[in-house]
mmCIF file of C-alpha atoms and ligand atoms in Angstrom:
data_model
loop_
_atom_site.group_PDB
_atom_site.id
_atom_site.type_symbol
_atom_site.label_atom_id
_atom_site.label_comp_id
_atom_site.label_asym_id
_atom_site.label_seq_id
_atom_site.Cartn_x
_atom_site.Cartn_y
_atom_site.Cartn_z
ATOM 1 C CA UNK A 1 8.245 -62.712 -13.403
ATOM 2 C CA UNK A 2 6.149 -64.684 -10.879
ATOM 3 C CA UNK A 3 6.694 -63.062 -7.328
ATOM 4 C CA UNK A 4 8.968 -64.734 -4.829
ATOM 5 C CA UNK A 5 8.198 -65.493 -1.084
ATOM 6 C CA UNK A 6 11.061 -65.206 1.383
ATOM 7 C CA UNK A 7 9.898 -66.439 5.008
ATOM 8 C CA UNK A 8 11.841 -64.808 7.712
ATOM 9 C CA UNK A 9 13.267 -67.250 10.219
ATOM 10 C CA UNK A 10 13.305 -64.563 12.861
ATOM 11 C CA UNK A 11 9.746 -65.638 13.676
ATOM 12 C CA UNK A 12 10.755 -69.329 13.838
ATOM 13 C CA UNK A 13 11.050 -71.548 16.912
ATOM 14 C CA UNK A 14 14.745 -71.007 17.991
ATOM 15 C CA UNK A 15 14.593 -74.330 19.943
ATOM 16 C CA UNK A 16 13.750 -76.167 16.785
ATOM 17 C CA UNK A 17 15.300 -74.229 13.992
ATOM 18 C CA UNK A 18 16.124 -77.525 11.897
ATOM 19 C CA UNK A 19 12.309 -78.361 11.839
ATOM 20 C CA UNK A 20 11.546 -74.864 10.535
ATOM 21 C CA UNK A 21 14.166 -74.987 7.858
ATOM 22 C CA UNK A 22 12.945 -78.367 6.755
ATOM 23 C CA UNK A 23 9.460 -76.886 6.548
ATOM 24 C CA UNK A 24 10.852 -74.223 4.248
ATOM 25 C CA UNK A 25 12.646 -76.784 2.252
ATOM 26 C CA UNK A 26 9.470 -78.743 1.685
ATOM 27 C CA UNK A 27 7.200 -75.623 1.030
ATOM 28 C CA UNK A 28 6.805 -73.397 -2.030
ATOM 29 C CA UNK A 29 9.036 -70.723 -0.472
ATOM 30 C CA UNK A 30 11.651 -69.339 -2.844
ATOM 31 C CA UNK A 31 14.206 -68.060 -0.526
ATOM 32 C CA UNK A 32 14.931 -68.127 3.310
ATOM 33 C CA UNK A 33 15.242 -64.607 4.846
ATOM 34 C CA UNK A 34 17.855 -64.299 7.725
ATOM 35 C CA UNK A 35 17.748 -61.225 9.989
ATOM 36 C CA UNK A 36 21.149 -60.392 11.582
ATOM 37 C CA UNK A 37 20.950 -57.590 14.274
ATOM 38 C CA UNK A 38 23.690 -56.078 16.354
ATOM 39 C CA UNK A 39 21.926 -54.098 19.060
ATOM 40 C CA UNK A 40 23.539 -50.805 17.719
ATOM 41 C CA UNK A 41 22.106 -50.229 14.170
ATOM 42 C CA UNK A 42 18.679 -51.524 15.562
ATOM 43 C CA UNK A 43 17.414 -51.729 19.071
ATOM 44 C CA UNK A 44 17.562 -55.512 19.260
ATOM 45 C CA UNK A 45 19.963 -58.536 18.869
ATOM 46 C CA UNK A 46 19.013 -61.616 16.870
ATOM 47 C CA UNK A 47 21.648 -64.081 15.804
ATOM 48 C CA UNK A 48 24.992 -64.097 14.062
ATOM 49 C CA UNK A 49 27.248 -66.209 12.023
ATOM 50 C CA UNK A 50 27.238 -69.529 13.932
ATOM 51 C CA UNK A 51 23.442 -69.650 13.296
ATOM 52 C CA UNK A 52 23.866 -68.533 9.728
ATOM 53 C CA UNK A 53 26.327 -71.278 9.095
ATOM 54 C CA UNK A 54 24.339 -73.985 10.753
ATOM 55 C CA UNK A 55 21.126 -73.075 8.857
ATOM 56 C CA UNK A 56 23.166 -72.655 5.613
ATOM 57 C CA UNK A 57 24.111 -76.383 6.012
ATOM 58 C CA UNK A 58 20.528 -77.743 5.994
ATOM 59 C CA UNK A 59 18.721 -74.965 3.943
ATOM 60 C CA UNK A 60 18.044 -76.026 0.401
ATOM 61 C CA UNK A 61 16.572 -72.714 -0.670
ATOM 62 C CA UNK A 62 18.817 -69.564 -1.454
ATOM 63 C CA UNK A 63 19.551 -67.679 1.769
ATOM 64 C CA UNK A 64 18.705 -63.981 1.692
ATOM 65 C CA UNK A 65 20.655 -62.386 4.474
ATOM 66 C CA UNK A 66 19.489 -58.949 5.882
ATOM 67 C CA UNK A 67 22.110 -57.340 7.856
ATOM 68 C CA UNK A 68 20.806 -54.770 10.369
ATOM 69 C CA UNK A 69 24.216 -53.855 11.685
ATOM 70 C CA UNK A 70 26.723 -50.992 11.521
ATOM 71 C CA UNK A 71 29.750 -51.512 9.189
ATOM 72 C CA UNK A 72 28.323 -54.466 7.301
ATOM 73 C CA UNK A 73 31.265 -54.348 4.835
ATOM 74 C CA UNK A 74 33.463 -55.930 7.656
ATOM 75 C CA UNK A 75 31.430 -59.196 7.393
ATOM 76 C CA UNK A 76 31.340 -59.930 3.696
ATOM 77 C CA UNK A 77 33.575 -63.038 3.856
ATOM 78 C CA UNK A 78 31.585 -64.483 6.789
ATOM 79 C CA UNK A 79 28.331 -64.003 5.029
ATOM 80 C CA UNK A 80 29.703 -65.594 1.846
ATOM 81 C CA UNK A 81 31.095 -68.483 3.748
ATOM 82 C CA UNK A 82 27.718 -69.304 5.194
ATOM 83 C CA UNK A 83 26.599 -70.032 1.676
ATOM 84 C CA UNK A 84 24.343 -66.909 1.319
ATOM 85 C CA UNK A 85 22.829 -66.195 -2.099
ATOM 86 C CA UNK A 86 22.011 -62.545 -1.442
ATOM 87 C CA UNK A 87 23.532 -59.947 1.144
ATOM 88 C CA UNK A 88 21.434 -56.953 2.004
ATOM 89 C CA UNK A 89 23.158 -53.939 3.596
ATOM 90 C CA UNK A 90 21.372 -50.870 4.886
ATOM 91 C CA UNK A 91 21.835 -47.675 2.884
ATOM 92 C CA UNK A 92 21.983 -45.870 6.326
ATOM 93 C CA UNK A 93 24.889 -48.065 7.510
ATOM 94 C CA UNK A 94 27.167 -47.681 4.610
ATOM 95 C CA UNK A 95 29.499 -44.659 4.011
ATOM 96 C CA UNK A 96 31.024 -46.254 1.002
ATOM 97 C CA UNK A 97 28.049 -48.072 -0.459
ATOM 98 C CA UNK A 98 29.389 -48.546 -3.978
ATOM 99 C CA UNK A 99 32.606 -50.032 -2.655
ATOM 100 C CA UNK A 100 30.577 -52.315 -0.386
ATOM 101 C CA UNK A 101 28.074 -53.686 -3.026
ATOM 102 C CA UNK A 102 31.073 -54.178 -5.433
ATOM 103 C CA UNK A 103 32.808 -56.253 -2.761
ATOM 104 C CA UNK A 104 29.596 -58.295 -2.052
ATOM 105 C CA UNK A 105 29.449 -59.243 -5.772
ATOM 106 C CA UNK A 106 33.098 -59.978 -5.932
ATOM 107 C CA UNK A 107 32.540 -62.344 -3.041
ATOM 108 C CA UNK A 108 30.175 -64.268 -5.355
ATOM 109 C CA UNK A 109 26.831 -62.977 -3.876
ATOM 110 C CA UNK A 110 23.965 -60.889 -5.169
ATOM 111 C CA UNK A 111 23.976 -57.432 -3.584
ATOM 112 C CA UNK A 112 20.903 -55.889 -1.987
ATOM 113 C CA UNK A 113 20.512 -52.306 -0.629
ATOM 114 C CA UNK A 114 17.960 -51.804 2.127
ATOM 115 C CA UNK A 115 16.099 -48.548 2.905
ATOM 116 C CA UNK A 116 14.595 -47.795 6.267
ATOM 117 C CA UNK A 117 10.935 -46.362 6.066
ATOM 118 C CA UNK A 118 12.118 -42.704 6.227
ATOM 119 C CA UNK A 119 14.855 -43.061 3.686
ATOM 120 C CA UNK A 120 13.786 -41.545 0.324
ATOM 121 C CA UNK A 121 14.181 -43.769 -2.856
ATOM 122 C CA UNK A 122 15.577 -40.645 -4.675
ATOM 123 C CA UNK A 123 18.896 -41.511 -2.866
ATOM 124 C CA UNK A 124 19.079 -44.672 -4.917
ATOM 125 C CA UNK A 125 19.395 -42.717 -8.151
ATOM 126 C CA UNK A 126 23.115 -43.477 -8.734
ATOM 127 C CA UNK A 127 23.534 -46.888 -6.986
ATOM 128 C CA UNK A 128 20.645 -48.546 -8.681
ATOM 129 C CA UNK A 129 22.884 -49.631 -11.618
ATOM 130 C CA UNK A 130 25.165 -51.671 -9.213
ATOM 131 C CA UNK A 131 22.652 -53.593 -7.076
ATOM 132 C CA UNK A 132 20.550 -56.695 -7.878
ATOM 133 C CA UNK A 133 17.795 -55.877 -5.367
ATOM 134 C CA UNK A 134 16.342 -52.956 -3.289
ATOM 135 C CA UNK A 135 14.784 -54.076 0.135
ATOM 136 C CA UNK A 136 12.239 -51.566 1.144
ATOM 137 C CA UNK A 137 11.474 -51.667 4.967
ATOM 138 C CA UNK A 138 7.737 -51.457 5.555
ATOM 139 C CA UNK A 139 8.411 -51.381 9.479
ATOM 140 C CA UNK A 140 11.212 -49.977 11.347
ATOM 141 C CA UNK A 141 13.705 -52.623 11.492
ATOM 142 C CA UNK A 142 14.437 -54.647 14.696
ATOM 143 C CA UNK A 143 11.409 -56.786 15.485
ATOM 144 C CA UNK A 144 9.014 -59.221 13.898
ATOM 145 C CA UNK A 145 5.286 -58.869 14.188
ATOM 146 C CA UNK A 146 5.074 -55.003 13.806
ATOM 147 C CA UNK A 147 2.286 -53.077 12.040
ATOM 148 C CA UNK A 148 2.679 -52.461 8.281
ATOM 149 C CA UNK A 149 3.554 -48.793 7.393
ATOM 150 C CA UNK A 150 0.871 -47.841 4.690
ATOM 151 C CA UNK A 151 3.150 -45.502 2.838
ATOM 152 C CA UNK A 152 5.292 -48.513 1.701
ATOM 153 C CA UNK A 153 2.800 -49.357 -0.984
ATOM 154 C CA UNK A 154 3.041 -45.956 -2.756
ATOM 155 C CA UNK A 155 6.946 -46.056 -2.220
ATOM 156 C CA UNK A 156 7.022 -49.451 -3.897
ATOM 157 C CA UNK A 157 5.153 -47.995 -6.954
ATOM 158 C CA UNK A 158 7.566 -45.041 -7.172
ATOM 159 C CA UNK A 159 10.534 -47.277 -6.985
ATOM 160 C CA UNK A 160 9.187 -49.623 -9.712
ATOM 161 C CA UNK A 161 8.697 -46.554 -11.883
ATOM 162 C CA UNK A 162 12.280 -45.374 -11.255
ATOM 163 C CA UNK A 163 13.741 -48.878 -12.080
ATOM 164 C CA UNK A 164 11.610 -49.105 -15.256
ATOM 165 C CA UNK A 165 12.601 -45.687 -16.406
ATOM 166 C CA UNK A 166 16.117 -46.627 -16.211
ATOM 167 C CA UNK A 167 15.619 -49.778 -18.136
ATOM 168 C CA UNK A 168 16.820 -51.908 -15.206
ATOM 169 C CA UNK A 169 15.589 -55.248 -13.874
ATOM 170 C CA UNK A 170 16.420 -54.605 -10.198
ATOM 171 C CA UNK A 171 14.254 -56.667 -7.860
ATOM 172 C CA UNK A 172 12.045 -55.033 -5.225
ATOM 173 C CA UNK A 173 11.688 -56.772 -1.886
ATOM 174 C CA UNK A 174 9.501 -55.512 0.830
ATOM 175 C CA UNK A 175 9.959 -56.596 4.465
ATOM 176 C CA UNK A 176 7.670 -55.960 7.632
ATOM 177 C CA UNK A 177 4.059 -56.594 8.359
ATOM 178 C CA UNK A 178 3.331 -58.472 5.203
ATOM 179 C CA UNK A 179 0.236 -60.729 5.113
ATOM 180 C CA UNK A 180 -2.168 -61.784 2.265
ATOM 181 C CA UNK A 181 -3.836 -58.298 2.378
ATOM 182 C CA UNK A 182 -0.821 -56.028 2.430
ATOM 183 C CA UNK A 183 1.147 -58.543 0.250
ATOM 184 C CA UNK A 184 -1.481 -58.325 -2.529
ATOM 185 C CA UNK A 185 -1.239 -54.506 -2.584
ATOM 186 C CA UNK A 186 2.600 -54.558 -2.636
ATOM 187 C CA UNK A 187 2.593 -56.982 -5.596
ATOM 188 C CA UNK A 188 0.079 -54.754 -7.461
ATOM 189 C CA UNK A 189 2.468 -51.732 -6.833
ATOM 190 C CA UNK A 190 5.383 -53.669 -8.348
ATOM 191 C CA UNK A 191 6.980 -55.733 -5.486
ATOM 192 C CA UNK A 192 8.947 -58.860 -6.621
ATOM 193 C CA UNK A 193 9.898 -60.520 -3.449
ATOM 194 C CA UNK A 194 7.794 -60.511 -0.110
ATOM 195 C CA UNK A 195 9.468 -61.235 3.212
ATOM 196 C CA UNK A 196 6.966 -62.794 5.630
ATOM 197 C CA UNK A 197 7.762 -63.641 9.282
ATOM 198 C CA UNK A 198 5.037 -63.644 11.749
ATOM 199 C CA UNK A 199 2.183 -64.264 9.297
ATOM 200 C CA UNK A 200 3.874 -67.479 8.192
ATOM 201 C CA UNK A 201 5.338 -68.930 11.373
ATOM 202 C CA UNK A 202 2.494 -68.122 13.768
ATOM 203 C CA UNK A 203 -0.168 -69.467 11.300
ATOM 204 C CA UNK A 204 -1.677 -72.885 11.980
ATOM 205 C CA UNK A 205 -0.176 -74.264 8.782
ATOM 206 C CA UNK A 206 3.013 -72.454 7.678
ATOM 207 C CA UNK A 207 3.426 -74.488 4.627
ATOM 208 C CA UNK A 208 -0.183 -73.878 3.471
ATOM 209 C CA UNK A 209 0.243 -70.152 4.346
ATOM 210 C CA UNK A 210 3.399 -69.990 2.023
ATOM 211 C CA UNK A 211 1.306 -71.558 -0.674
ATOM 212 C CA UNK A 212 -1.378 -68.956 -0.373
ATOM 213 C CA UNK A 213 1.246 -66.161 -0.418
ATOM 214 C CA UNK A 214 2.571 -67.731 -3.691
ATOM 215 C CA UNK A 215 -0.911 -67.727 -5.176
ATOM 216 C CA UNK A 216 -1.462 -64.053 -4.614
HETATM 217 C C1 LIG B 301 12.398 -56.812 10.901
HETATM 218 C C2 LIG B 301 12.990 -57.834 9.976
HETATM 219 C C3 LIG B 301 11.944 -58.572 9.316
HETATM 220 C C4 LIG B 301 10.929 -59.397 10.163
HETATM 221 C C5 LIG B 301 9.703 -59.402 9.455
HETATM 222 O O1 LIG B 301 13.316 -55.990 11.325
HETATM 223 O O2 LIG B 301 13.764 -57.271 9.167
HETATM 224 O O3 LIG B 301 12.502 -59.504 8.274
HETATM 225 O O4 LIG B 301 11.271 -60.622 10.478
HETATM 226 O O5 LIG B 301 8.760 -59.935 10.243
HETATM 227 P P1 LIG B 301 7.076 -59.769 10.060
HETATM 228 O O6 LIG B 301 6.772 -60.354 8.757
HETATM 229 O O7 LIG B 301 6.548 -60.329 11.279
HETATM 230 O O8 LIG B 301 6.852 -58.170 10.168
HETATM 231 ZN ZN1 LIG B 302 14.496 -58.609 7.373
#
């Protein structure tokens, strides 16, 4: 499968979000990544459901929602109502992860489980059969524009190996500090979906940057 690019709107211009979404619509981006933060699970607050709903109305690409919040299972109906394609919940935020990913799928969405940089992939051994995607954080979640954690490349390769050994087709998404250089190495290690925030939105020509990321 050709890899997918999911630009993160967290690095967009919040006064002109519609223009940014239209840029995404007209670009080669495959998905749109939406980062929801609560100031509890992560030390920052981004945006919530009113913004998700508004973007959902104009976005023509599948929305990939990354919930950096405690108790994400409480908000499955709200995320589904925004038109989201994929709902990512953090492993570290879910006491009953199997119940949560099952409920996400029952609500009509794809289910993703996200790991913080310090969380070992071995913890996925028994949930891998029930999720559509694993999102590996390659920065500590909470902010755009942070430095890529090198260890993420080797972690991606180990996860790819684990998925293949089980005969599964679970997607691997990587999020944080991705650019053309780190992106290439992640793809070589087995990543399927790259989330890219700062590198796209703060480039002189975001549409062209997305094209270059697609060509990796
Ligand atoms: C970080 C978010 C990311 C962020 C990535 O907590 O989950 O999606 O927007 O931004 P960059 O690509 O700038 O690291
Ligand atoms: Zn994210």
